[in-house]
Each structure stands twice: as structure tokens, then as C-alpha cells.
CSV table of C-alpha atoms in Angstrom, one decimal:
chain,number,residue,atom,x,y,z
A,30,UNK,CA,84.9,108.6,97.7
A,31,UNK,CA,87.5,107.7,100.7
A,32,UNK,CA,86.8,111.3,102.0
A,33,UNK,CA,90.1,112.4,101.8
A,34,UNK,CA,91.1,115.3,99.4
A,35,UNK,CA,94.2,116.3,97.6
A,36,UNK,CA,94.3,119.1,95.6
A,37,UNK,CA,95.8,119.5,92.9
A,38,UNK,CA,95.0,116.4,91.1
A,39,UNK,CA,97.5,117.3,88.1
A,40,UNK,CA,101.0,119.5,88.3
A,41,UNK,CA,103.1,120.2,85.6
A,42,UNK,CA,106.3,122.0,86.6
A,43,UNK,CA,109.8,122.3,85.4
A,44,UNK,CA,113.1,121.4,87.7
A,45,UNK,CA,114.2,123.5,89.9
A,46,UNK,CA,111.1,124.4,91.1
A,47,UNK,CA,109.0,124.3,94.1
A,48,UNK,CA,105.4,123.0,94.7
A,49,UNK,CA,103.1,122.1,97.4
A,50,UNK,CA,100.9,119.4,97.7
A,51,UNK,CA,97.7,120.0,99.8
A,52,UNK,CA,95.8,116.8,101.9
A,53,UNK,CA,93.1,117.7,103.8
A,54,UNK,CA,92.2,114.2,105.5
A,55,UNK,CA,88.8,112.7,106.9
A,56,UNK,CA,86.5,114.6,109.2
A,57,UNK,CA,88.3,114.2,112.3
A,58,UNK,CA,91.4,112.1,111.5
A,59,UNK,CA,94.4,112.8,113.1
A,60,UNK,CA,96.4,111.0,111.3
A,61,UNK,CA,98.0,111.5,108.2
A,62,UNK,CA,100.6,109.7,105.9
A,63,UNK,CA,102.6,110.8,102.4
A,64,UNK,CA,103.5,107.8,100.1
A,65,UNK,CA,105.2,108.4,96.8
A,66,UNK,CA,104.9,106.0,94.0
A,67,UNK,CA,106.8,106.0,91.0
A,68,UNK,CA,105.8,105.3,87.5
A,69,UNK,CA,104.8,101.7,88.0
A,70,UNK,CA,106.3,101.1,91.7
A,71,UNK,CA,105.0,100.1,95.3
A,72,UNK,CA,104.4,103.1,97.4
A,73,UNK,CA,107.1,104.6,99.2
A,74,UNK,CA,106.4,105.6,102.8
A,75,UNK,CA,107.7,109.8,103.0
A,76,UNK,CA,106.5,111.1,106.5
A,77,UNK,CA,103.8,110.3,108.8
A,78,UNK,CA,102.1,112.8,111.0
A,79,UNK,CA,99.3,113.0,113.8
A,80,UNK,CA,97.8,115.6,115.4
A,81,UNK,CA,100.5,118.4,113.9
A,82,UNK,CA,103.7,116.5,115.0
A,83,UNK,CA,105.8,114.7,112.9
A,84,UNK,CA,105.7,111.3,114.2
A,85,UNK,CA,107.9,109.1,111.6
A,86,UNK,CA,110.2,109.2,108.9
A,87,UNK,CA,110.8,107.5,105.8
A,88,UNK,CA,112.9,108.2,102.7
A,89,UNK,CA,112.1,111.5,102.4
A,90,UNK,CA,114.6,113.7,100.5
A,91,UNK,CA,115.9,116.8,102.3
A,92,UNK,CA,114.6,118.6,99.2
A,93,UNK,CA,111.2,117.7,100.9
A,94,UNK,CA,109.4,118.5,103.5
A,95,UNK,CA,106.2,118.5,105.1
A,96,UNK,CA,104.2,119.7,108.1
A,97,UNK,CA,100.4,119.3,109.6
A,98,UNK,CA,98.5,122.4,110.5
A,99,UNK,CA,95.8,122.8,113.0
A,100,UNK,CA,93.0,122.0,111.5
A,101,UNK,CA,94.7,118.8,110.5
A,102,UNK,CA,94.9,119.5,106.7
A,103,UNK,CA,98.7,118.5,105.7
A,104,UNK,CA,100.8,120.0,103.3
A,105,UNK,CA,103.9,118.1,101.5
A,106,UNK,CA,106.5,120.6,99.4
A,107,UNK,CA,108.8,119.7,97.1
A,108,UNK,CA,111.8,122.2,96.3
A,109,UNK,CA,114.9,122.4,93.6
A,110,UNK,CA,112.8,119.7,91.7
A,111,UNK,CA,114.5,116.9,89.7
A,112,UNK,CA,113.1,114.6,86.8
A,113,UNK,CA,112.8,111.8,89.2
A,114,UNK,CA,110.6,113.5,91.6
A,115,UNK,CA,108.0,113.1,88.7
A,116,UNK,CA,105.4,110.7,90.5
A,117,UNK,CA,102.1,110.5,92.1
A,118,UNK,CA,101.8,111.7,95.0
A,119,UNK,CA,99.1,109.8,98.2
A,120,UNK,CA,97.9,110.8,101.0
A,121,UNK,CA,96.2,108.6,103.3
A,122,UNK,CA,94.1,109.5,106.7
A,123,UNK,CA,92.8,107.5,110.0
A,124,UNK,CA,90.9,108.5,113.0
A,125,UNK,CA,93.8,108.1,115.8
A,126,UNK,CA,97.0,106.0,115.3
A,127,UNK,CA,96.0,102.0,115.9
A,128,UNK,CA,96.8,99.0,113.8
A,129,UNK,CA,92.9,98.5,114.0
A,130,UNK,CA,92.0,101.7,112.3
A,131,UNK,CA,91.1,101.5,108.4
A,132,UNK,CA,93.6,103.7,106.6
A,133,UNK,CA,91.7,106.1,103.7
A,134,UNK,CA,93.3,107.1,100.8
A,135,UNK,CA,93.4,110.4,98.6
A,136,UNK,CA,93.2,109.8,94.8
A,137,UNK,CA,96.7,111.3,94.6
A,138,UNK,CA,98.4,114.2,92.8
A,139,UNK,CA,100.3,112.9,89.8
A,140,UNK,CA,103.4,115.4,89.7
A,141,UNK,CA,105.3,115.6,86.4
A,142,UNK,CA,108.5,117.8,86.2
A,143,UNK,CA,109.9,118.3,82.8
B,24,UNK,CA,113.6,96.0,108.6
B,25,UNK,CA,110.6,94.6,107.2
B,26,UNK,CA,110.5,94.2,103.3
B,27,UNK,CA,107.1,92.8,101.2
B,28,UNK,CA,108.1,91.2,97.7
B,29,UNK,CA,106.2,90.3,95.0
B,30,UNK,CA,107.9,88.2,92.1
B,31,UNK,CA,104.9,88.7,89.7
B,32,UNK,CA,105.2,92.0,87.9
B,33,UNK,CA,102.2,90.9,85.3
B,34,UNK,CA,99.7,88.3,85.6
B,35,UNK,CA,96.5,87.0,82.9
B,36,UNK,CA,93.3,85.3,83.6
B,37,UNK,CA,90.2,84.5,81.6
B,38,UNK,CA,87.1,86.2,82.7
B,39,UNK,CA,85.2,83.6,85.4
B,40,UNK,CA,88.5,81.7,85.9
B,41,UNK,CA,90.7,81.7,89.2
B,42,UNK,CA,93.7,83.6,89.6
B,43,UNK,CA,96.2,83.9,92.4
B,44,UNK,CA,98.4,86.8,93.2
B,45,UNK,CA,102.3,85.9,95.3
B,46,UNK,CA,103.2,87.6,98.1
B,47,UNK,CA,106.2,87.3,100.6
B,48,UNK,CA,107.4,89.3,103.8
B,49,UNK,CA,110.3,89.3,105.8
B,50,UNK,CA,110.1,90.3,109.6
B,51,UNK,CA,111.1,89.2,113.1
B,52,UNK,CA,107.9,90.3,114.5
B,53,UNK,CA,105.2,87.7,116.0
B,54,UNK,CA,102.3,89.5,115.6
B,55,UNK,CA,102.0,91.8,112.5
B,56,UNK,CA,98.9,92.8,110.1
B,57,UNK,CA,99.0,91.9,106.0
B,58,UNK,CA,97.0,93.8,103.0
B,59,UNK,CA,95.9,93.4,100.1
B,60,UNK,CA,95.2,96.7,98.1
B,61,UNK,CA,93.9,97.0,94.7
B,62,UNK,CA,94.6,99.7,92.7
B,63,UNK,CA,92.3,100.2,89.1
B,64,UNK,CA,93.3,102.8,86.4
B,65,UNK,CA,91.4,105.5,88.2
B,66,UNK,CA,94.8,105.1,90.6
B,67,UNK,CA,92.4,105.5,94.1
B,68,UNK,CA,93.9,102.3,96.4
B,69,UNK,CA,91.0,100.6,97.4
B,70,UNK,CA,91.6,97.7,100.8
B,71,UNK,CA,90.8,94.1,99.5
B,72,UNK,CA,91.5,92.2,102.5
B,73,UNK,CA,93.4,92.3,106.0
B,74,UNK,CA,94.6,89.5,107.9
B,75,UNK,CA,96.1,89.8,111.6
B,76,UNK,CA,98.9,87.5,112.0
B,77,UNK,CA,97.5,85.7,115.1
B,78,UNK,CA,94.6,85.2,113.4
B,79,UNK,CA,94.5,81.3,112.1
B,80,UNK,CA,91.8,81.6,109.8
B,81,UNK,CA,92.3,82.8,106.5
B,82,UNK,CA,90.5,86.0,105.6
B,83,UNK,CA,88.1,86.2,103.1
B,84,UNK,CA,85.8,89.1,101.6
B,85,UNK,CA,83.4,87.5,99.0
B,86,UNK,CA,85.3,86.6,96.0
B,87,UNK,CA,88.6,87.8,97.5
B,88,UNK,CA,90.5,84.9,99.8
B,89,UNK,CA,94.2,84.9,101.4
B,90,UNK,CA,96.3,81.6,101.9
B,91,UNK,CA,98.5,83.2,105.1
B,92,UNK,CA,101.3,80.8,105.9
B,93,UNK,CA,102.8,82.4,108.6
B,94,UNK,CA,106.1,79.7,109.2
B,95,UNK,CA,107.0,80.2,105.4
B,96,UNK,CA,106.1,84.4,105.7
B,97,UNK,CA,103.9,83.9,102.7
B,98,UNK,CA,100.2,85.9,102.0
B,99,UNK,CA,99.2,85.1,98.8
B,100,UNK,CA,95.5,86.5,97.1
B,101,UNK,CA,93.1,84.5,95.8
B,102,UNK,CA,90.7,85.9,93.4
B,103,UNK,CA,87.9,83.7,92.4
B,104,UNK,CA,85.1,83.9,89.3
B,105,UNK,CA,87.3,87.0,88.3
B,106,UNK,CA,85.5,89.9,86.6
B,107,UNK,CA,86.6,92.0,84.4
B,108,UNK,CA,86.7,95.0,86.8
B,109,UNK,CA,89.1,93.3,88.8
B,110,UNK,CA,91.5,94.6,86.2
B,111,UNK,CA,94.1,96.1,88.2
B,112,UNK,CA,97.4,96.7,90.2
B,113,UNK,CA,97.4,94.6,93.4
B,114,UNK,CA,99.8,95.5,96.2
B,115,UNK,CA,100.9,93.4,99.2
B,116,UNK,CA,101.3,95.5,102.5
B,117,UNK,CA,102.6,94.8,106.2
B,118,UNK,CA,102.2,96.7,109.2
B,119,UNK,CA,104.0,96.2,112.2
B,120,UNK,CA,102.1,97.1,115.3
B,121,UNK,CA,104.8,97.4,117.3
B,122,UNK,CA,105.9,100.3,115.2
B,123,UNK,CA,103.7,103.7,116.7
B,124,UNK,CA,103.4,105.3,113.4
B,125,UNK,CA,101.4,101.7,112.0
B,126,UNK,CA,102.4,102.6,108.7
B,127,UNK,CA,102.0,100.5,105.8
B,128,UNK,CA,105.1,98.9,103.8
B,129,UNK,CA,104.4,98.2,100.1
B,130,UNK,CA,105.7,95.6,98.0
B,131,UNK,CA,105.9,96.7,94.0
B,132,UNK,CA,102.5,95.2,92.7
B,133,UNK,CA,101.4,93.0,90.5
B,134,UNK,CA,99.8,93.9,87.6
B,135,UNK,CA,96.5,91.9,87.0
B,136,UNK,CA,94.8,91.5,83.5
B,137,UNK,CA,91.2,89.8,83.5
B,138,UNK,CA,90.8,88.6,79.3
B,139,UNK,CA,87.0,88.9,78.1
């Protein structure tokens, strides 16, 4: 167990819909990523945040956003869904922001829009 | 930008054999961290092995070695007496420490298969 938690694990939806993935990192990280991977893909880097503010970009679609509250739990939502938004979903926590610091990762949410 | 590549989508060894797993980068950077991540059918990423680029010796966690060449930007895996729970995807990742966010660039995996 990495010690970082995504909830749901599993979401079915249709398109055109909106959901919200929920990351609630390590005790005391600041520091907290979004990757998407696609049905057999690398992960694709979405947003990075620490401490609340956004503190990178990646590909993220406009359709998506995301934002880090102040207990440091992150949320990622997806809106006017499309078949190929259907992927899993990581988060991934570290203490403060340095290349030293071990990077945790959630087991995912697998998203599937039908 | 920096991109990670790995030309073997699939790969097969026998159980207790050696197997080794390609990986290339492309960056201008001098000094830059490499990963190795595994991946098993429960999908959680676990970290194999790290190497720091101005690190000359070749990291190495038990059974798990890297060959890091930095002049030809390669960072391949080298799995040794493989077991069959090293079945599994295996990505390649680069950080650039020169980038604040340190986050982790992916290349597409290779997907390993250790026969009984």
C-alpha cells in the first residue's frame, strides 16, 4: 500500500457526462500529480500541483480540470465526456517537490465511458 | 522536449533465465534522473530502480540492474534469475531536475512475459 488513495476505483459513465476523480495523497505530501494512461499506453503527465497551486501543465484537455484543496486531497474532473477519455486514471504524491523525493502512486481509477 | 522510447512492445523469457528490457531518451540536459517502473496486473506502479545521471555506477536493486550509457542516451533494465512474478508492464521514465514540477515522463512500456 503506497498510501495514497483514489476513490473511486471503477466508473462507468456515458458521454457527455461529468465526473470527478478524488486523490487524497500521503500523510503530509504536498505534492500531487495526475497521469492518464490509455488502454495499453505510457502515462501521460495532466497537471501537477503542490500545496493548492497549480504548478505545471501537461496535455490536459480544456474539458478537464483540476484543483488541490486545503487539506491537500486533489480532485481531477472530467466534463462533456468522449469515448477516448475512457482510461485509468493515477495519482501520484511526494513530500515537498525535489528530484530526491520518492514519488507514491494511487492504484488508479479505471474510467470507462460508453 | 524530452521524449523516453521503448522499441519493445512485448518481450518472453523462461523462468530463471536473463532478460533485458530497451530503453532510450532524448534531452539536452547534463544532469537528469532515469526509472524503471513496473507495473503487474494489479495496475499499482511499483519503482524498480533510479539512476542519477552523474552517477557513473550502474544501479542495481537485487535482481534488477541498469546498463546507463549516458553518451548514446540509453538505460536499459536488466532482470536476472527472472521469476514468474516479474510478469509485468515495465516503463522507462526521465526526470529533469531542472524542471520545478520534477515530474516524470513515460515512455509506452514493455510488456514482459516470464514462461513457467
Amino acid at each position: 500500500d503506497s498510501g495514497v488513495t483514489q476513490t473511486p476505483k471503477h466508473l462507468i459513465t456515458a458521454t457527455g457526462q461529468r465526473v470527478t476523480l478524488r486523490c487524497s495523497p500521503r500523510s503530509g505530501d504536498l505534492s500531487v500529480y495526475w497521469y492518464q494512461q490509455s488502454l495499453d499506453q505510457g502515462l501521460q503527465f495532466l497537471i501537477h500541483y503542490y500545496n493548492g497551486e497549480e504548478r505545471a501543465k501537461g496535455n490536459i484537455l480544456e474539458r478537464f480540470s483540476a484543483q488541490q484543496f486545503p487539506d491537500l486531497h486533489s480532485e481531477l474532473n472530467l466534463s462533456s465526456l468522449e469515448l477516448g477519455d475512457s482510461a485509468l486514471y493515477f495519482c501520484a504524491s511526494r513530500h515537498r517537490d525535489s528530484p530526491d523525493e520518492k514519488l507514491f502512486f494511487g492504484s488508479g481509477t479505471q474510467l470507462s465511458v460508453l | 522536449a524530452q521524449t523516453v522510447t521503448q522499441s519493445q512492445p512485448e518481450m518472453s523469457v523462461q523462468e530463471a533465465e536473463t532478460v533485458t528490457l530497451s530503453c532510450t531518451y532524448d534531452t539536452s540536459e547534463n544532469n537528469y534522473y532515469l526509472f524503471w517502473y513496473k507495473q503487474p496486473p494489479s495496475r499499482q506502479m511499483i519503482l524498480v530502480i533510479r539512476q542519477e545521471a552523474y552517477k557513473q555506477q550502474n544501479a542495481t536493486e537485487n535482481r534488477f540492474s541498469v546498463n546507463f550509457q549516458k553518451a548514446a542516451k540509453s538505460f536499459s533494465l536488466k532482470i536476472s534469475d527472472s521469476q514468474l512474478g516479474d510478469t509485468a508492464m515495465y516503463f522507462c521514465a526521465f526526470m529533469n531536475p531542472m524542471d520545478s514540477s520534477y515530474k516524470l515522463i513515460f515512455g509506452s512500456g514493455t510488456r514482459l512475459l516470464v514462461r513457467p
